[in-house]
């Protein structure tokens, strides 16, 4: 059906995106689907016909599972993008994580 993987939105930003980026132990990490269009989130509907029968299917993402690079996972919906106005370590209202140990982590979704 052609669903594409989401573009990950993360704050603090990844070192790959911003070499000066730095997160803090005990601070909130925000995660969100930075591509919330139909091609990456759905719904996408397709039909196929054969032998007098037609089947219609709809694909729609209901959650993203984030692997936090330390063995933990977080499952959530589209999430809320972080904005610069959030300056006081506010937790994400719907998709966040707090690292308890220092380290360098690779997050995947």
Short mmCIF file of C-alpha atoms in Angstrom, two decimals:
data_model
loop_
_atom_site.label_atom_id
_atom_site.label_comp_id
_atom_site.label_asym_id
_atom_site.label_seq_id
_atom_site.Cartn_x
_atom_site.Cartn_y
_atom_site.Cartn_z
CA UNK A 1 0.00 0.00 0.00
CA UNK A 2 3.02 2.24 0.06
CA UNK A 3 3.17 3.41 3.68
CA UNK A 4 6.52 5.12 4.33
CA UNK A 5 8.42 5.08 7.58
CA UNK A 6 7.96 8.16 9.71
CA UNK A 7 10.60 10.84 10.04
CA UNK A 8 11.51 10.86 13.70
CA UNK A 9 11.19 14.07 15.66
CA UNK A 10 13.25 14.09 18.85
CA UNK A 11 14.23 16.74 21.37
CA UNK A 12 16.93 17.13 22.43
CA UNK A 13 18.03 16.71 18.82
CA UNK A 14 20.32 13.89 17.83
CA UNK A 15 24.06 14.46 17.56
CA UNK A 16 23.77 13.46 13.87
CA UNK A 17 21.37 16.40 13.33
CA UNK A 18 23.15 18.82 15.65
CA UNK A 19 26.72 17.99 16.76
CA UNK A 20 26.35 20.44 19.67
CA UNK A 21 23.16 18.79 20.94
CA UNK A 22 23.23 17.50 24.49
CA UNK A 23 20.63 15.83 26.65
CA UNK A 24 20.67 15.59 30.42
CA UNK A 25 20.11 12.66 32.73
CA UNK A 26 16.75 13.12 34.43
CA UNK A 27 15.46 15.56 31.78
CA UNK A 28 12.55 14.94 29.47
CA UNK A 29 13.07 13.62 25.96
CA UNK A 30 10.24 14.37 23.52
CA UNK A 31 9.47 12.06 20.58
CA UNK A 32 6.98 12.57 17.76
CA UNK A 33 6.23 11.52 14.19
CA UNK A 34 7.66 14.46 12.27
CA UNK A 35 5.90 13.26 9.12
CA UNK A 36 2.21 13.01 9.91
CA UNK A 37 0.98 12.86 6.32
CA UNK A 38 -1.12 10.08 4.81
CA UNK A 39 1.91 8.38 3.23
CA UNK A 40 3.58 7.85 6.59
CA UNK A 41 0.61 7.68 8.94
CA UNK A 42 -2.38 6.72 6.81
CA UNK A 43 -5.12 6.00 6.25
CA UNK A 44 -4.39 4.55 2.85
CA UNK A 45 -7.08 2.46 1.19
CA UNK A 46 -6.55 0.08 -1.71
CA UNK A 47 -8.76 -2.42 -3.50
CA UNK A 48 -8.01 -5.50 -5.56
CA UNK A 49 -10.42 -7.55 -7.65
CA UNK A 50 -10.17 -11.10 -8.95
CA UNK A 51 -12.65 -13.80 -9.87
CA UNK A 52 -15.64 -11.58 -9.25
CA UNK A 53 -14.55 -10.61 -5.73
CA UNK A 54 -13.21 -7.29 -4.54
CA UNK A 55 -11.22 -6.86 -1.37
CA UNK A 56 -10.65 -3.43 0.12
CA UNK A 57 -8.10 -2.86 2.86
CA UNK A 58 -7.14 0.25 4.82
CA UNK A 59 -3.72 0.71 6.40
CA UNK A 60 -3.34 3.18 9.25
CA UNK A 61 -0.63 3.45 11.88
CA UNK A 62 -1.97 3.38 15.42
CA UNK A 63 1.32 3.72 17.32
CA UNK A 64 5.04 4.09 17.01
CA UNK A 65 7.32 1.92 19.14
CA UNK A 66 10.47 3.85 20.09
CA UNK A 67 13.52 1.82 21.08
CA UNK A 68 15.43 4.08 23.43
CA UNK A 69 18.87 2.49 22.93
CA UNK A 70 19.11 1.15 26.47
CA UNK A 71 16.67 -1.76 26.23
CA UNK A 72 13.58 0.32 27.06
CA UNK A 73 10.74 0.90 24.63
CA UNK A 74 8.00 3.53 24.53
CA UNK A 75 4.83 3.06 22.46
CA UNK A 76 2.73 6.10 21.64
CA UNK A 77 0.73 7.78 18.92
CA UNK A 78 1.85 10.71 16.76
CA UNK A 79 3.25 12.64 19.71
CA UNK A 80 3.48 16.40 20.15
CA UNK A 81 6.36 18.28 18.51
CA UNK A 82 8.66 20.10 20.90
CA UNK A 83 8.72 23.89 20.46
CA UNK A 84 11.24 26.44 21.77
CA UNK A 85 8.57 27.88 24.08
CA UNK A 86 8.92 24.71 26.18
CA UNK A 87 11.94 25.79 28.17
CA UNK A 88 11.36 24.46 31.68
CA UNK A 89 11.91 20.74 31.09
CA UNK A 90 8.21 20.12 30.58
CA UNK A 91 7.33 16.49 29.95
CA UNK A 92 5.78 15.64 26.62
CA UNK A 93 2.02 15.39 27.02
CA UNK A 94 1.86 12.16 25.04
CA UNK A 95 5.24 10.71 24.00
CA UNK A 96 8.28 11.17 26.17
CA UNK A 97 11.05 9.47 28.09
CA UNK A 98 13.57 10.26 30.82
CA UNK A 99 17.04 8.70 30.82
CA UNK A 100 18.23 7.68 34.28
CA UNK A 101 21.84 6.85 33.36
CA UNK A 102 24.44 8.87 31.44
CA UNK A 103 25.48 7.46 28.08
CA UNK A 104 25.23 7.76 24.36
CA UNK A 105 21.98 6.27 23.07
CA UNK A 106 20.71 5.53 19.57
CA UNK A 107 16.94 5.93 19.37
CA UNK A 108 15.01 4.10 16.66
CA UNK A 109 11.32 4.02 15.83
#
